[in-house]
Short mmCIF file of C-alpha atoms and ligand atoms in Angstrom, two decimals:
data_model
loop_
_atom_site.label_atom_id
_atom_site.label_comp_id
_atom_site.label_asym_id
_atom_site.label_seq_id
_atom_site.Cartn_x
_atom_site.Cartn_y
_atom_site.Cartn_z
CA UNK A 905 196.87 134.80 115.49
CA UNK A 906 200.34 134.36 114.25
CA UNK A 907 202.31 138.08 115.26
CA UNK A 908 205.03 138.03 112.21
CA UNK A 909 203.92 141.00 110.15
CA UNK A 910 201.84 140.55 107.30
CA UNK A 911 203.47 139.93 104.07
CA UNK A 912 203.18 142.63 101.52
CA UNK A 913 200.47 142.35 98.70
CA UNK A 914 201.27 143.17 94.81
CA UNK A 915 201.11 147.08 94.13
CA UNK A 916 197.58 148.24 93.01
CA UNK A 917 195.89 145.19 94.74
CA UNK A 918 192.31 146.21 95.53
CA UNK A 919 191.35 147.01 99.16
CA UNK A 920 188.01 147.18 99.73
CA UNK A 921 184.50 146.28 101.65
CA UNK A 922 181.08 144.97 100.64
CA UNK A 923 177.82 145.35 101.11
CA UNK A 924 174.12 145.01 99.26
CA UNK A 925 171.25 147.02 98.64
CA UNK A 926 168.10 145.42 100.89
CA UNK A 927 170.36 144.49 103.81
CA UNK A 928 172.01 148.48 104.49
CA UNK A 929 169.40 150.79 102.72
CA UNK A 930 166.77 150.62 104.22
CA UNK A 931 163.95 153.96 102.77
CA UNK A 932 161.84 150.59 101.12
CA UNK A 933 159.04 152.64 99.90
CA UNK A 934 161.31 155.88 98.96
CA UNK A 935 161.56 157.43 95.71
CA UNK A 936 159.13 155.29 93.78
CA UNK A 937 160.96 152.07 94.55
CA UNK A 938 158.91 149.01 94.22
CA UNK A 939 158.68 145.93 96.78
CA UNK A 940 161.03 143.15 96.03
CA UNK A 941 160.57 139.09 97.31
CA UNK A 942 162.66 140.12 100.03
CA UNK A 943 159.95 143.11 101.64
CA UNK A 944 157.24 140.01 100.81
CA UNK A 945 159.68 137.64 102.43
CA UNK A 946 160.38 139.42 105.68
CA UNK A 947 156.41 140.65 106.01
CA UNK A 948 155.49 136.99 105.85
CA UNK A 949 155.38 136.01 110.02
CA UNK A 950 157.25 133.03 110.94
CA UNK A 951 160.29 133.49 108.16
CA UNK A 952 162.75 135.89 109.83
CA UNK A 953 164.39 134.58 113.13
CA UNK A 954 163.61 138.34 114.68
CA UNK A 955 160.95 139.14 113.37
CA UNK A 956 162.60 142.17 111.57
CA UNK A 957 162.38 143.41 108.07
CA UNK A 958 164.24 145.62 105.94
CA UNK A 959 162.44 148.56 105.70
CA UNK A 960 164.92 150.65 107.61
CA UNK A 961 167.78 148.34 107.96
CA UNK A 962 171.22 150.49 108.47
CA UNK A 963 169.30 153.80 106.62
CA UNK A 964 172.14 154.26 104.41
CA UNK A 965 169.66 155.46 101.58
CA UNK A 966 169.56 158.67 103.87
CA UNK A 967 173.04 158.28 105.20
CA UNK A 968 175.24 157.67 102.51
CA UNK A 969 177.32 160.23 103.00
CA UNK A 970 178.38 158.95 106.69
CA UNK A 971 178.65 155.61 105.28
CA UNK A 972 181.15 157.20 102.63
CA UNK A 973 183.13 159.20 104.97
CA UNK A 974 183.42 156.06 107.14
CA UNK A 975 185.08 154.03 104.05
CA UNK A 976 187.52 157.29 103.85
CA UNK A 977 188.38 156.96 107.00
CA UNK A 978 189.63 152.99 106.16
CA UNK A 979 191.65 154.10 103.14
CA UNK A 980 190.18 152.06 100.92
CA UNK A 981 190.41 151.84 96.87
CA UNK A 982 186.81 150.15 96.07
CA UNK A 983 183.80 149.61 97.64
CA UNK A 984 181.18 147.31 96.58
CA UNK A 985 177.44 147.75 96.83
CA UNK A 986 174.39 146.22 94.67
CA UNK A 987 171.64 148.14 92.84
CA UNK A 988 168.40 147.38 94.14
CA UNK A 989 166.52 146.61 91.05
CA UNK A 990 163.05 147.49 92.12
CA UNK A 991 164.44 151.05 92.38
CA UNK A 992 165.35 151.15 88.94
CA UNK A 993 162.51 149.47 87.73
CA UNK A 994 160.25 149.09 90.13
CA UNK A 995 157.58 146.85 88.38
CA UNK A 996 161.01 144.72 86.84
CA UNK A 997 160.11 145.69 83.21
CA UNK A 998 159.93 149.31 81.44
CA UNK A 999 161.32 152.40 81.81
CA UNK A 1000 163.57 153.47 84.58
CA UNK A 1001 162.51 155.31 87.24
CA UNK A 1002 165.29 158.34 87.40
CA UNK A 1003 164.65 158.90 91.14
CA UNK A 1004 165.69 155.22 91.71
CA UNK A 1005 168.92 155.91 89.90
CA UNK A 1006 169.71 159.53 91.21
CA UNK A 1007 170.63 157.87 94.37
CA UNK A 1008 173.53 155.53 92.20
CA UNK A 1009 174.61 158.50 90.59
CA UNK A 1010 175.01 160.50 93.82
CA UNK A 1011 176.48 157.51 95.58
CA UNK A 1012 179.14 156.81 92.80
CA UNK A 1013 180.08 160.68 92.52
CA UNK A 1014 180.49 160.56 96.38
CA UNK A 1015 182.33 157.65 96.23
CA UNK A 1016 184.74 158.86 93.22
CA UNK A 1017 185.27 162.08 94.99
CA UNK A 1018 186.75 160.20 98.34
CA UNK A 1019 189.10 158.17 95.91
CA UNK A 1020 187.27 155.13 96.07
CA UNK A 1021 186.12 153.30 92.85
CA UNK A 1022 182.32 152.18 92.69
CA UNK A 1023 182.32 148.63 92.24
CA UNK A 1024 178.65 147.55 91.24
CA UNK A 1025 176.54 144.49 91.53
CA UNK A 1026 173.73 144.60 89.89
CA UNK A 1027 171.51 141.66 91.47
CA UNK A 1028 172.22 140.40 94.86
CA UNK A 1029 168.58 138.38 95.58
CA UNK A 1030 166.22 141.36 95.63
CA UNK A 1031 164.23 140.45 92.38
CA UNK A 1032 161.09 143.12 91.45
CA UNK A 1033 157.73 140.83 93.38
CA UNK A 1034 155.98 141.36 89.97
CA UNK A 1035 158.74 139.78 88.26
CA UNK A 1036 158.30 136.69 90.88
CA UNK A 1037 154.24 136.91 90.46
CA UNK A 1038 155.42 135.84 86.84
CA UNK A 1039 157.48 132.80 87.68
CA UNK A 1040 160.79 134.69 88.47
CA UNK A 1041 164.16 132.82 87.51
CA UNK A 1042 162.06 129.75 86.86
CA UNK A 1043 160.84 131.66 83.70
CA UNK A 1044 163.20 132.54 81.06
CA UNK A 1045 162.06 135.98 80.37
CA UNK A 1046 163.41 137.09 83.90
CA UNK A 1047 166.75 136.47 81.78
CA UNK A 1048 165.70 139.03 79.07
CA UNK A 1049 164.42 141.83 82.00
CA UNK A 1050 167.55 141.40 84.32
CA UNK A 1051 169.52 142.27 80.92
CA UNK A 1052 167.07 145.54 80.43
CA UNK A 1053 167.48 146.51 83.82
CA UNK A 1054 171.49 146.07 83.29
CA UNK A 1055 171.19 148.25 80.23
CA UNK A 1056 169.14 150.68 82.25
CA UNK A 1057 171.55 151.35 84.48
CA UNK A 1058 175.07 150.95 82.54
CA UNK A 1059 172.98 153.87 80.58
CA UNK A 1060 173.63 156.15 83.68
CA UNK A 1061 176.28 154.92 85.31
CA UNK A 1062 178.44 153.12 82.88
CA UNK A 1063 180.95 155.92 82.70
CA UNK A 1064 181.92 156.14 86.31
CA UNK A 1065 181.22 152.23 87.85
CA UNK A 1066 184.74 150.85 87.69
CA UNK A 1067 183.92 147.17 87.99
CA UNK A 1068 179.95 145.34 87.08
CA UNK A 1069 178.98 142.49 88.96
CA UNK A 1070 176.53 140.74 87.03
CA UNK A 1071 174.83 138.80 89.89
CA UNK A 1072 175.73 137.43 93.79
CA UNK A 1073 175.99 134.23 94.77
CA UNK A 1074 173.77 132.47 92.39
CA UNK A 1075 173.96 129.02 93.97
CA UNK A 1076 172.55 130.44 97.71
CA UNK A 1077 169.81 132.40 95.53
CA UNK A 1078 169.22 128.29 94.00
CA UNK A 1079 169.51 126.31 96.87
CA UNK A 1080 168.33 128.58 99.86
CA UNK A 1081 165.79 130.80 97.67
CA UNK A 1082 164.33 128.23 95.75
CA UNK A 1083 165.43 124.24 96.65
CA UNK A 1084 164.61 125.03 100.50
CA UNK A 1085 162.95 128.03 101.08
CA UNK A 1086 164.71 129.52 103.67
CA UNK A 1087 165.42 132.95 102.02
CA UNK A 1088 163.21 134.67 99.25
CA UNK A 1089 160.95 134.15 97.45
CA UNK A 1090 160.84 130.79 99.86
CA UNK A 1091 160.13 128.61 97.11
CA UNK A 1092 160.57 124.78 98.69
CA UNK A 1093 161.78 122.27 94.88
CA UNK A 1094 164.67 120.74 95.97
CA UNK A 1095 166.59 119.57 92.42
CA UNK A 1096 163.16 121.04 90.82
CA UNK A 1097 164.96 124.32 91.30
CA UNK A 1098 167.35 123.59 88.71
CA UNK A 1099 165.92 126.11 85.72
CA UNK A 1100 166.80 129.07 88.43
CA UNK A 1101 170.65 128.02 88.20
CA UNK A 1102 170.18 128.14 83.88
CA UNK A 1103 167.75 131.29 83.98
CA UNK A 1104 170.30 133.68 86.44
CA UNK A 1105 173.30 132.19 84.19
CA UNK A 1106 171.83 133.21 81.33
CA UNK A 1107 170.92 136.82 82.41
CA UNK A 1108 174.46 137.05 83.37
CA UNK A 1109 175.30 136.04 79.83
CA UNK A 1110 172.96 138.60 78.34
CA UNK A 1111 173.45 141.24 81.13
CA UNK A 1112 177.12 141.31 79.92
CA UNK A 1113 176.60 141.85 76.55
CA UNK A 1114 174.42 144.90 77.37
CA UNK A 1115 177.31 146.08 80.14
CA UNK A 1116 179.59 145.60 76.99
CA UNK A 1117 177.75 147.76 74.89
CA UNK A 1118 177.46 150.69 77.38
CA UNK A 1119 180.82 150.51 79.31
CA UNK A 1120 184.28 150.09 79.33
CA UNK A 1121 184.61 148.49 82.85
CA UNK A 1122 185.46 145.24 83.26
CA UNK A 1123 182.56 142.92 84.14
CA UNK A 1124 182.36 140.15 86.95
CA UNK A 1125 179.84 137.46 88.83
CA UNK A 1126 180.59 137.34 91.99
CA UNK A 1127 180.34 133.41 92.93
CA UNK A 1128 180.43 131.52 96.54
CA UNK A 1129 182.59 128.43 96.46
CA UNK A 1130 183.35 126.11 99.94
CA UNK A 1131 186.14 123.08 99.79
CA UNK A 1132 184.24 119.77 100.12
CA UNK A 1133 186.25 118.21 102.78
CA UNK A 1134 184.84 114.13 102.81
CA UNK A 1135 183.43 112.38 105.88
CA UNK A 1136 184.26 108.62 105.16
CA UNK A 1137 186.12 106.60 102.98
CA UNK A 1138 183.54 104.18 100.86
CA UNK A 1139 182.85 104.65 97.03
CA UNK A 1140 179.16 106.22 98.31
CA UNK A 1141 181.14 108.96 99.92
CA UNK A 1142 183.51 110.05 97.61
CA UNK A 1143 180.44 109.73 95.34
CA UNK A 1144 178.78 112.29 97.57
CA UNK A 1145 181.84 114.86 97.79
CA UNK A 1146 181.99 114.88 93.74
CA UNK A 1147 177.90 115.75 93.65
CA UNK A 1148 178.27 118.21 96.34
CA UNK A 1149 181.41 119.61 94.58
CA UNK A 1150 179.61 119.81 91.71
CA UNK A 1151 176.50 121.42 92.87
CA UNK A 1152 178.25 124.24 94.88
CA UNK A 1153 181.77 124.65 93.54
CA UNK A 1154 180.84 123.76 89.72
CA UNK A 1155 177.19 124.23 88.63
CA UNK A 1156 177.70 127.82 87.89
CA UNK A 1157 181.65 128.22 87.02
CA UNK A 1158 181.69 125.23 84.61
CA UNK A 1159 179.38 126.75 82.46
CA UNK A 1160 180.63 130.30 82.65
CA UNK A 1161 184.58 128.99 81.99
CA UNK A 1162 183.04 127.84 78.64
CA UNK A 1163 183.45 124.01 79.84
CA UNK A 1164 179.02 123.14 80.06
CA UNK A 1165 177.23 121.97 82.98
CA UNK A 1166 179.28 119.59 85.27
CA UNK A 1167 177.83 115.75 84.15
CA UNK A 1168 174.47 115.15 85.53
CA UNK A 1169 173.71 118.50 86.53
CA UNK A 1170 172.49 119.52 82.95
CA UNK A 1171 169.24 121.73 83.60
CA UNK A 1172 166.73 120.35 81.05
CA UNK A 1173 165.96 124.09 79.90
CA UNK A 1174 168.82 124.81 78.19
CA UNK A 1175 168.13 125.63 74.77
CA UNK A 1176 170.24 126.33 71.61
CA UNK A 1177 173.13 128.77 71.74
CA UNK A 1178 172.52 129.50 75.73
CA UNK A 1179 175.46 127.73 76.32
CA UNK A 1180 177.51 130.00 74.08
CA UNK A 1181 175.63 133.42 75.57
CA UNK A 1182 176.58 132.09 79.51
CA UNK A 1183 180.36 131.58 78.08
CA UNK A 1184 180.48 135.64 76.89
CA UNK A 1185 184.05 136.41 78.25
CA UNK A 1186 184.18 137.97 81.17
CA UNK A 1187 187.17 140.10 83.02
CA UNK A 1188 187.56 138.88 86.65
CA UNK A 1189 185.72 136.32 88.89
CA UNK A 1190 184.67 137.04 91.93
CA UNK A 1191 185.02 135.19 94.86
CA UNK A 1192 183.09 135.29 97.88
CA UNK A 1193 184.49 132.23 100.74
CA UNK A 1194 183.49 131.99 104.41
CA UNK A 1195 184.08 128.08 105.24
CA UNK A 1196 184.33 124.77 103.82
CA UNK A 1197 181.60 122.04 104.20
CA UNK A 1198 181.91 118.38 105.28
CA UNK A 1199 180.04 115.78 103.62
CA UNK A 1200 179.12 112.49 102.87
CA UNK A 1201 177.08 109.63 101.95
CA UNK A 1202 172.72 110.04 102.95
CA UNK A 1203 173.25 107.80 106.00
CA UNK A 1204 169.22 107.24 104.96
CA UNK A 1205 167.02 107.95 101.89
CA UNK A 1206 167.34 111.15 100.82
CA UNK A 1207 166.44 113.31 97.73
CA UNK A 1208 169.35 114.39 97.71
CA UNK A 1209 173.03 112.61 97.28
CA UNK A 1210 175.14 113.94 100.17
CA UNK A 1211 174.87 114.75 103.43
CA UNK A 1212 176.35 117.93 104.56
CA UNK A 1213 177.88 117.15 108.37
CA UNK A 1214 179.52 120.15 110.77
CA UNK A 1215 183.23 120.30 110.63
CA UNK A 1216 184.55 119.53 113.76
CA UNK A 1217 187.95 120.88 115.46
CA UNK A 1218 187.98 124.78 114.31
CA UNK A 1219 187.11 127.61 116.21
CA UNK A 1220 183.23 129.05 115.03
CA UNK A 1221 181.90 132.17 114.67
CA UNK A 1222 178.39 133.47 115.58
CA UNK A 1223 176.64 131.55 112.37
CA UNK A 1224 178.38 128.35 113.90
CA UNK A 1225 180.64 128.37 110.50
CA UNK A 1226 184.02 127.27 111.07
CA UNK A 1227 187.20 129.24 110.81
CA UNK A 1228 189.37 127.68 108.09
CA UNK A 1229 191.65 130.40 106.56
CA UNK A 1230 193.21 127.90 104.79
CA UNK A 1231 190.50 126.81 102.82
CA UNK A 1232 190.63 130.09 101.07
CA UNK A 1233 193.97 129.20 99.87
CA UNK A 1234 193.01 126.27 98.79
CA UNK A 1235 189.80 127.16 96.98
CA UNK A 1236 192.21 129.49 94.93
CA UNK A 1237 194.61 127.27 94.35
CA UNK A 1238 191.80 124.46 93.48
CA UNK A 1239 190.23 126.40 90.92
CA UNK A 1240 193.72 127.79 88.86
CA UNK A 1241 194.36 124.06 88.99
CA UNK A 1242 190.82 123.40 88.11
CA UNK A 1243 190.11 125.71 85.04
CA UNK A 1244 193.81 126.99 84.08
CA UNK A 1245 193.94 129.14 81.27
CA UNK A 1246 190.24 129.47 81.01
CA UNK A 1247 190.10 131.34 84.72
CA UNK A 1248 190.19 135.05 84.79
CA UNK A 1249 191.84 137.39 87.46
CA UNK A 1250 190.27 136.66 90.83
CA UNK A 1251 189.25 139.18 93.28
CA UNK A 1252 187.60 138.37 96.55
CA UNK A 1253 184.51 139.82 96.91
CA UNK A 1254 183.18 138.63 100.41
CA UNK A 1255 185.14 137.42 102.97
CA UNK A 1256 184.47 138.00 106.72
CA UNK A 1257 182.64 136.97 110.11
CA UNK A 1258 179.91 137.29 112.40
CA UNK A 1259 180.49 137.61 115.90
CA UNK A 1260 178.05 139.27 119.06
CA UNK A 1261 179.83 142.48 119.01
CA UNK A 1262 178.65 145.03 121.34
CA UNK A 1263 179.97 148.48 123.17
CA UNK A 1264 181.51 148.00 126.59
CA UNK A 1265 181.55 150.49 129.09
CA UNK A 1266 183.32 152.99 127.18
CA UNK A 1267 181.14 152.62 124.22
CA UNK A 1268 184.18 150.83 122.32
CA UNK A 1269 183.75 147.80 120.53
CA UNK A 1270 186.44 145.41 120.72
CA UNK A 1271 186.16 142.17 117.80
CA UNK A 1272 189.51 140.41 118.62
CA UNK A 1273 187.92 137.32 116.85
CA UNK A 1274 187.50 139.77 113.46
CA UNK A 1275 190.77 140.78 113.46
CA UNK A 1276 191.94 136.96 113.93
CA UNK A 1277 189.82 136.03 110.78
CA UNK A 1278 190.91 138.79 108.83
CA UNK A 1279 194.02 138.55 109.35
CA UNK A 1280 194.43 134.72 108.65
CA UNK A 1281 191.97 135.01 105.54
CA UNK A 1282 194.27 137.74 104.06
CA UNK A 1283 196.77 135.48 105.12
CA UNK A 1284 195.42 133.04 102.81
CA UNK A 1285 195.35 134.73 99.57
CA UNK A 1286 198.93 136.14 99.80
CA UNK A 1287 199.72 132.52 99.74
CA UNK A 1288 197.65 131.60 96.78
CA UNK A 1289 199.39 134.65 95.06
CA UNK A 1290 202.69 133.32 96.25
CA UNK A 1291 201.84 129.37 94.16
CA UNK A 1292 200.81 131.89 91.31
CA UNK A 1293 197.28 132.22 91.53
CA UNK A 1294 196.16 135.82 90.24
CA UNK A 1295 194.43 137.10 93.13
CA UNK A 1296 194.00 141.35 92.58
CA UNK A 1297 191.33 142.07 95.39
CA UNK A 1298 190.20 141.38 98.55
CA UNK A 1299 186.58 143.05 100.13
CA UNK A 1300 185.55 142.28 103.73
CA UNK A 1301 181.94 141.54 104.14
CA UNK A 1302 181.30 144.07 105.46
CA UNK A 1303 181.11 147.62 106.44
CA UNK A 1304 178.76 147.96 108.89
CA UNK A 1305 176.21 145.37 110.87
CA UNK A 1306 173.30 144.64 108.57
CA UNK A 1307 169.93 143.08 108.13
CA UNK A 1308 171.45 139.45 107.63
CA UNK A 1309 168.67 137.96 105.60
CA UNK A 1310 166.30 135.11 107.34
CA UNK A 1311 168.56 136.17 110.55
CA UNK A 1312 167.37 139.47 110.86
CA UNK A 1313 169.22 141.78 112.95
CA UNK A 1314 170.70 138.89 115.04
CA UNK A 1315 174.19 138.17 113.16
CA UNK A 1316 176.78 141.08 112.87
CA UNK A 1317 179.40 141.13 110.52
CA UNK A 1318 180.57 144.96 110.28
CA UNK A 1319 183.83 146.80 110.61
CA UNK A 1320 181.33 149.28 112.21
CA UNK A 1321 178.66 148.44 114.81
CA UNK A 1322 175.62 150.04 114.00
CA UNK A 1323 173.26 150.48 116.95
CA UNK A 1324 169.49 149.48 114.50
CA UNK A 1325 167.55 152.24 117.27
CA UNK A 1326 169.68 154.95 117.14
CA UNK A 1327 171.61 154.68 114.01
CA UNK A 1328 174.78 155.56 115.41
CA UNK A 1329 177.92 154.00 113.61
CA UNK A 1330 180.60 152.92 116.13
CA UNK A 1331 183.99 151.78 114.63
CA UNK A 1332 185.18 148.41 115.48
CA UNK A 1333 188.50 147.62 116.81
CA UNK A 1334 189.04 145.84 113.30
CA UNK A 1335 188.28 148.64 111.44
CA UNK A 1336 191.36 150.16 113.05
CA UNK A 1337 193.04 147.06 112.35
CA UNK A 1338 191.86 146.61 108.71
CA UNK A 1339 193.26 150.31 108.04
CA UNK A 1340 196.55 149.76 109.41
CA UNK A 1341 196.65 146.72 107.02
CA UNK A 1342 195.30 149.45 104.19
CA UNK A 1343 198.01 152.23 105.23
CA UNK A 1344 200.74 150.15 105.50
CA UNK A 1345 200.74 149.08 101.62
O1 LIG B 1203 175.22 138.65 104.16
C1 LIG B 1203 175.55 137.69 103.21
C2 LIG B 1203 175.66 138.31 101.84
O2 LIG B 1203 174.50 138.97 101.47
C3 LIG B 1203 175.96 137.25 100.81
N1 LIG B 1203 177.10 136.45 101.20
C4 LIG B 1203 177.12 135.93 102.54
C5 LIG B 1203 176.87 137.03 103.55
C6 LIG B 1203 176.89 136.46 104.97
O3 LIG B 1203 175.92 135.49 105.12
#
């Protein structure tokens, strides 16, 4: 880690930290809230690696108010969290449930009261199960509901939620939800998937209009993009690098940016006008980045036209990603090259690390590797903003430990160890560290 002082950041840049609903809230049958793919996901033996679920997870539903005072404590101006949808509807289609909600509305008054804005996403992978007992994203109605359930809530939040996220990550909800079955609802298509990727973009595109008509706020996706560095120098593997490009960096923005699917990645359910409904304007991108991927050519037959292979030579964290800090940097710079005038203010809206953090004899919890990531990640993006790229936010995934998805309890990621018996938040050492970058601004 380099020890010249970090460069100052634009005035009114947004500081903040991320999280979602199903992996910190834990209270799954609270309230009236309905089971999501996730709670059938994680009952279902043999998918998590622990053997956990997320029926408790980090209890925030019944300890916001720590988890608030916590993000005082850090200084920052936003935090992000999703809205589980089965609490606002919790068969996916209807009327709200107004217990579901009170929980928003007393989280985003605590939240506005400690200084912080409320920065919401709205769907981050834990569809309503009825929806999915319906065909989920594969059917197009899932478009009309997730833009019902975005009305729904804009209705009682709208006035205080300072940024809308329409939806997380849509390509991981594609290719690990649906084309391999690894996360929920497990679903195992491969490139049969492809009406998911069309279906979630054109909720977005309808979910904004209804944000639109409810809010002021400016509205967002939230999208994960990794640098294709190529294996190999033949025609078949620079073919490879543009598919994989295409299928992880492109599938989703092209569209979006108004510019159509990327060429031979045209879902065959697109109908009339979608097109024009996914293209709705919207006010910043996010940005979530954790590594780049290496690919090239199927050494063998394979459905699919790359190979992804581990990049070697960079230190890894406890997911076995590499650490590239400058392939945030270069993402950025990538897409204002890519989509110019057409690409809206950026903010990152996941960036961070997992790493076996644990108390030592003191009970303290030192991440030196955290701070190292942060701190060459942040590193990054001043960069980017210094070749021009209009970069206005940066959130570290994330807060606290969580329930990380098909890994269970087993991959840690917080500025705040959470001990999953006890409950008891300890503050990491780059939580100190990550407030000392907050104060200094
Ligand atoms: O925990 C996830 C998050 O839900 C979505 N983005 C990646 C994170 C780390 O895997």
């Amino acid at each position: 880690m380099t020890t010249t002082p970090m460069p100052a950041f634009p005035t009114g840049f947004r500081w903040g930290v991320s999280t979602s609903a199903y992996q910190i809230e834990g209270a799954a049958t609270a309230d009236g809230r309905g089971p999501s793919i996730w709670d059938t996901f994680a009952h279902t033996p043999g998918r998590i690696a622990d053997h956990s679920t997320g029926d408790v997870t980090c209890d925030h539903y019944h300890r916001h108010r720590e988890d608030v005072a916590l993000m005082a404590g850090l200084g920052i101006s936003a935090y992000r969290f999703s809205i589980a949808w089965p609490r606002v509807q919790p068969r996916g289609t209807g009327a709200a449930n107004p217990a579901g909600l009170d929980f928003y509305d007393r989280l985003v008054d605590d939240l506005l009261a400690a200084g912080i804005d409320p920065v919401a996403t709205l769907f981050h992978w834990d569809l309503p199960q009825p929806l999915e007992e319906t065909g989920g994203w594969l059917n197009r109605d899932t478009a009309d509901r997730f833009a019902e359930y975005a009305d729904l809530t804009a209705a009682r939040l709208g006035d205080r939620v300072k940024l809308w996220i329409t939806l997380n990550e849509p390509f991981v909800h594609l290719s690990l939800g649906h084309a391999t079955g690894v996360h929920a609802p497990g679903r195992f298509l491969l490139l049969d998937a492809f009406p998911v990727a069309h279906h979630q973009l054109l909720g977005h595109g309808l979910a904004v209009s209804a944000l639109r008509a409810r809010s002021t706020s400016p509205v967002a996706i939230a999208n994960n993009y990794s640098p294709v560095v190529r294996y190999g120098d033949t025609d078949a593997d620079r073919a490879a690098a543009l598919a994989y490009d295409a299928l992880h960096n492109r599938l989703f923005t092209d569209p979006l940016l108004g510019q159509g699917y990327p060429p031979g990645f045209d879902p065959a359910v697109v109908r009339d006008g979608d097109l024009d409904v996914i293209a709705a304007p919207i006010d910043v991108l996010g940005v979530n980045y954790y590594n780049p991927t290496g690919v090239r050519a199927p050494e063998q037959d394979s459905p699919l036209p790359f190979e992804v292979v581990p990049l070697d030579g960079y230190p890894r964290t406890a997911f076995d990603w590499p650490v590239v800090p400058d392939g945030l940097r270069d993402l950025l710079v990538g897409l204002r090259d890519r989509y110019g005038d057409a690409l809206p203010e950026i903010q990152i809206t996941e960036s961070g690390c997992a790493y076996d953090d644990a108390p030592d004899a003191d009970g303290r919890v030192h991440d030196p590797e955290r701070i190292a990531y942060l701190d060459g990640h942040l590193r990054a993006v001043r960069a980017a903003i210094d070749e021009g790229v209009d970069v206005t936010g940066y959130f570290v995934w994330s807060l606290l430990d969580n329930w990380e998805w098909a890994e269970g309890f087993t991959k840690r990621f917080g500025l705040v160890h959470v001990d999953f018996d006890s409950q008891v938040r300890t503050p990491k050492s780059s939580y100190a560290w990550y407030r000392d970058q907050i104060v200094r601004r």
